[in-house]
Coordinates of C-alpha atoms in Angstrom, one line a residue:
M1 CA -4.9 -36.9 -20.2
S2 CA -5.6 -35.9 -16.6
T3 CA -3.5 -33.2 -15.0
S4 CA -2.1 -33.6 -11.5
T5 CA -3.6 -31.4 -8.7
V6 CA -1.7 -29.8 -5.8
L7 CA -3.1 -32.6 -3.6
D8 CA -1.6 -35.2 -6.0
E9 CA 1.8 -33.5 -6.0
I10 CA 1.8 -33.3 -2.2
I11 CA 1.0 -37.0 -1.8
V12 CA 3.8 -38.0 -4.1
G13 CA 6.3 -36.3 -1.8
V14 CA 4.5 -37.8 1.3
R15 CA 5.0 -41.3 -0.1
E16 CA 8.6 -40.7 -0.8
D17 CA 9.3 -39.4 2.7
L18 CA 7.2 -42.2 4.2
T19 CA 9.3 -44.8 2.3
Q20 CA 12.4 -43.5 4.0
R21 CA 10.9 -43.6 7.5
M22 CA 9.7 -47.1 6.9
E23 CA 13.2 -48.2 6.0
Q24 CA 14.6 -46.6 9.2
V25 CA 11.8 -47.8 11.6
P26 CA 10.0 -51.0 10.5
L27 CA 6.3 -51.2 10.9
E28 CA 6.6 -53.9 13.6
R29 CA 8.7 -51.6 15.7
V30 CA 6.3 -48.7 15.2
K31 CA 3.5 -50.9 16.4
E32 CA 5.4 -51.8 19.5
L33 CA 5.9 -48.1 20.3
A34 CA 2.3 -47.3 19.6
L35 CA 1.0 -50.0 21.9
A36 CA 3.4 -48.9 24.6
A37 CA 2.3 -45.2 24.4
E38 CA 0.2 -43.5 27.0
P39 CA -3.5 -43.9 26.2
A40 CA -5.0 -41.4 23.8
R41 CA -7.0 -38.4 25.2
D42 CA -10.7 -38.1 24.4
A43 CA -10.8 -35.7 21.5
L44 CA -14.6 -36.1 21.0
A45 CA -15.2 -34.8 24.5
A46 CA -12.7 -32.0 24.1
L47 CA -14.2 -30.8 20.9
H48 CA -17.8 -31.0 22.3
G49 CA -17.0 -29.0 25.4
D50 CA -20.0 -27.6 27.2
G51 CA -21.8 -26.9 23.9
A52 CA -22.0 -23.1 24.5
K53 CA -18.9 -21.8 22.9
V54 CA -17.1 -22.8 19.7
R55 CA -14.0 -25.0 20.3
I56 CA -10.7 -24.0 18.8
I57 CA -8.2 -26.4 17.3
S58 CA -5.0 -24.3 17.3
E59 CA -2.4 -25.3 14.7
V60 CA 1.4 -25.3 14.8
K61 CA 2.0 -24.5 11.2
R62 CA 5.3 -23.3 9.9
S63 CA 4.4 -22.8 6.2
S64 CA 1.9 -23.6 3.6
P65 CA 1.9 -24.3 -0.2
S66 CA -0.2 -21.2 -0.8
K67 CA 1.5 -18.6 1.5
G68 CA 5.0 -20.0 2.0
A69 CA 6.7 -19.4 5.4
L70 CA 4.1 -18.1 7.9
G71 CA 6.2 -17.2 10.8
D72 CA 9.3 -18.2 12.8
I73 CA 8.4 -20.9 15.3
P74 CA 11.7 -21.5 17.2
D75 CA 10.0 -23.7 19.7
P76 CA 6.7 -25.4 18.9
A77 CA 6.3 -26.4 22.6
V78 CA 6.2 -22.8 23.7
L79 CA 3.6 -21.9 21.0
A80 CA 1.5 -25.0 22.0
A81 CA 1.7 -24.0 25.7
K82 CA 0.4 -20.5 24.8
Y83 CA -2.5 -22.1 22.8
Q84 CA -3.4 -24.3 25.7
A85 CA -3.3 -21.3 28.1
G86 CA -5.6 -19.4 25.8
G87 CA -8.2 -22.2 26.0
A88 CA -7.6 -24.2 22.9
A89 CA -9.6 -27.5 22.9
A90 CA -6.9 -29.3 20.9
I91 CA -3.7 -28.6 19.1
S92 CA -3.0 -29.6 15.5
V93 CA 0.6 -30.2 14.4
L94 CA 1.6 -30.2 10.8
T95 CA 4.1 -33.1 10.3
E96 CA 4.3 -32.9 6.5
Q97 CA 7.8 -31.7 5.7
R98 CA 8.1 -30.6 2.0
R99 CA 5.2 -28.1 1.7
F100 CA 4.4 -27.3 5.4
G101 CA 7.9 -27.5 7.0
G102 CA 6.6 -29.8 9.7
S103 CA 8.1 -32.9 11.3
L104 CA 7.4 -35.6 13.9
A105 CA 9.9 -33.8 16.1
D106 CA 7.4 -30.9 16.2
L107 CA 4.7 -33.4 17.2
D108 CA 6.9 -34.8 20.0
A109 CA 7.7 -31.3 21.3
V110 CA 4.0 -30.4 21.4
R111 CA 2.9 -33.6 23.0
A112 CA 5.4 -33.1 25.8
A113 CA 4.2 -29.6 26.4
V114 CA 0.4 -29.9 26.7
D115 CA -2.2 -32.2 28.2
I116 CA -5.0 -31.5 25.7
P117 CA -5.6 -33.7 22.6
V118 CA -3.1 -33.4 19.8
L119 CA -3.9 -33.9 16.1
R120 CA -1.2 -35.3 13.9
K121 CA -2.1 -33.4 10.7
D122 CA -0.6 -34.9 7.6
F123 CA -1.7 -36.6 4.4
T124 CA -2.5 -40.1 5.6
V125 CA -2.0 -42.6 2.8
D126 CA -0.7 -45.7 4.6
E127 CA -1.6 -47.4 7.8
Y128 CA 2.0 -46.9 8.9
Q129 CA 1.3 -43.3 9.5
I130 CA -1.6 -44.1 11.9
W131 CA 0.5 -46.4 14.0
E132 CA 3.3 -43.8 13.8
A133 CA 0.9 -41.0 15.0
R134 CA 0.0 -43.1 18.1
A135 CA 3.6 -44.0 18.7
H136 CA 4.4 -40.3 18.9
G137 CA 1.5 -39.6 21.3
A138 CA -1.1 -38.2 18.9
D139 CA -4.8 -38.5 19.9
M140 CA -6.2 -37.7 16.5
V141 CA -5.2 -38.1 12.9
L142 CA -6.4 -36.4 9.7
L143 CA -8.1 -38.5 7.1
I144 CA -8.8 -36.7 3.8
V145 CA -11.7 -38.2 1.8
A146 CA -10.3 -36.8 -1.4
A147 CA -7.0 -38.6 -0.9
L148 CA -8.4 -42.1 -0.2
P149 CA -10.6 -44.8 -1.8
E150 CA -13.7 -45.4 0.4
K151 CA -12.6 -48.9 1.4
T152 CA -9.2 -47.6 2.5
L153 CA -10.8 -44.7 4.3
R154 CA -13.1 -47.1 6.2
Y155 CA -10.2 -49.3 7.2
F156 CA -8.1 -46.3 8.3
L157 CA -10.9 -45.0 10.4
E158 CA -11.4 -48.4 12.1
L159 CA -7.7 -48.7 12.8
T160 CA -7.6 -45.2 14.2
E161 CA -10.4 -45.9 16.6
L162 CA -9.0 -49.4 17.5
L163 CA -5.9 -47.6 18.7
G164 CA -8.0 -45.3 20.9
M165 CA -7.7 -42.2 18.7
N166 CA -10.2 -40.2 16.8
A167 CA -10.0 -39.1 13.2
L168 CA -10.8 -35.7 11.8
V169 CA -12.4 -36.8 8.5
E170 CA -12.0 -33.9 6.0
T171 CA -14.4 -33.2 3.2
H172 CA -14.8 -30.6 0.5
T173 CA -17.9 -31.7 -1.5
P174 CA -21.4 -33.1 -0.8
D175 CA -20.3 -36.5 -2.3
E176 CA -17.3 -36.6 0.1
I177 CA -19.7 -35.8 3.1
E178 CA -21.8 -38.7 2.0
T179 CA -18.7 -40.9 1.9
A180 CA -17.6 -39.8 5.4
Q181 CA -21.1 -40.6 6.7
R182 CA -21.0 -44.1 5.2
V183 CA -17.7 -45.0 6.8
G184 CA -19.0 -43.8 10.2
A185 CA -17.0 -40.6 10.8
K186 CA -17.7 -39.0 14.2
I187 CA -15.7 -35.8 13.6
M188 CA -16.3 -34.3 10.2
G189 CA -14.4 -31.3 8.8
I190 CA -15.3 -29.1 5.9
N191 CA -12.1 -27.5 4.4
V192 CA -13.0 -24.3 2.6
R193 CA -9.7 -24.5 0.8
N194 CA -9.9 -26.4 -2.5
L195 CA -6.9 -28.8 -2.2
K196 CA -6.8 -29.1 -6.0
T197 CA -6.3 -25.4 -6.6
L198 CA -5.6 -24.0 -3.1
E199 CA -8.4 -21.4 -3.5
V200 CA -10.3 -20.4 -0.4
N201 CA -14.1 -19.6 -0.2
N202 CA -15.4 -19.2 3.3
E203 CA -19.0 -19.3 2.1
H204 CA -18.4 -22.8 1.0
Y205 CA -18.7 -23.9 4.7
A206 CA -22.3 -22.8 5.2
S207 CA -23.4 -24.3 1.8
L208 CA -22.0 -27.7 2.8
A209 CA -22.7 -27.7 6.5
A210 CA -26.4 -28.2 5.9
N211 CA -25.4 -31.7 4.7
L212 CA -23.6 -32.6 7.9
P213 CA -25.5 -34.9 10.4
Q214 CA -26.3 -33.4 13.8
S215 CA -24.8 -36.4 15.5
V216 CA -21.2 -35.5 14.5
I217 CA -18.7 -32.9 15.7
K218 CA -18.6 -30.3 12.9
V219 CA -15.3 -28.7 12.2
A220 CA -14.6 -25.7 9.9
E221 CA -11.2 -25.6 8.4
S222 CA -9.2 -22.8 6.7
G223 CA -10.1 -19.3 5.8
V224 CA -9.8 -17.6 9.3
S225 CA -8.2 -14.2 9.3
G226 CA -10.2 -12.7 12.2
I227 CA -13.0 -13.2 14.7
E228 CA -15.6 -12.4 12.1
D229 CA -14.7 -15.6 10.3
V230 CA -15.0 -17.7 13.4
T231 CA -18.3 -16.1 14.1
G232 CA -19.5 -16.9 10.6
Y233 CA -18.5 -20.5 10.9
A234 CA -20.2 -20.8 14.4
N235 CA -23.4 -19.2 13.0
A236 CA -23.4 -21.8 10.2
G237 CA -23.3 -24.6 12.8
A238 CA -19.6 -25.3 13.4
D239 CA -18.8 -26.9 16.7
A240 CA -15.1 -26.3 16.3
V241 CA -12.8 -24.3 14.1
L242 CA -9.3 -25.3 13.1
I243 CA -7.0 -22.2 12.9
G244 CA -3.4 -22.0 11.9
E245 CA -2.1 -19.0 10.0
A246 CA -4.1 -16.4 11.9
L247 CA -2.7 -17.7 15.2
V248 CA 0.9 -18.1 14.0
K249 CA 0.9 -14.6 12.7
S250 CA -1.1 -13.0 15.5
G251 CA 1.7 -11.7 17.6
D252 CA -0.2 -12.9 20.7
P253 CA -1.4 -16.4 20.1
E254 CA -2.7 -16.9 23.7
A255 CA -4.9 -13.8 23.5
A256 CA -6.1 -14.7 20.0
V257 CA -7.1 -18.2 21.0
R258 CA -8.9 -16.7 24.1
A259 CA -10.9 -14.3 21.9
F260 CA -11.8 -17.0 19.3
S261 CA -12.8 -19.4 22.1
A262 CA -15.3 -16.9 23.4
V263 CA -17.5 -17.0 20.2
P264 CA -20.8 -18.6 21.0
R265 CA -22.1 -21.6 19.0
A266 CA -25.3 -21.4 17.1
Q267 CA -28.2 -22.6 19.3

């Protein structure tokens, strides 16, 4: 008998919460709101930048399953504004409630505070969430290969792009990278945190990054505690690095983003 992983358990809660939201706001209404929203910003261009320096995706992250509460964020809009002032290329907002303490209200607050691309970071398991992201002003959504059958992943990616957004397609293994390539991912992330065990291994990025095609934006996710980690990812070919905990706990998020954003890309 197979045992459930942390990812499986998170998705169970995500589906329960999603069911409640779908009852409160029907899909057809969410579609109306999505189609009436301001056009999505170009996340591909933002993450590419000038090609000289690594681009930072700064995350509004209240807590995590592995570390618990990370820090007090009384106003996510204030934090997001500091990220933008420090030179963040994009801002990721956790909207999963049970394990990460996030909400769509956090997404709304950040969207209103910044004019750079915003990633709605959640566990996308239903097309409702993609329409919902666009309705709340998101420019990007997270699609986790490990959480979706390939056919569904392909459909979700197509829908995301149809709505003018981009998807960060997250991988953890060579097989998942191949799947992401087959469905046409343009922004591919390697998460060095094992979502089944929550263990982190930064060296995992370099070993997998060699499998990423040059044509995509390559994003390193998780495992950043300081500038040496960002430098390591950049040297291994990362175009962008997604950072949450290290920024939330930094004490000076604007200065931290500025320092991380100065790291040169591998040439």
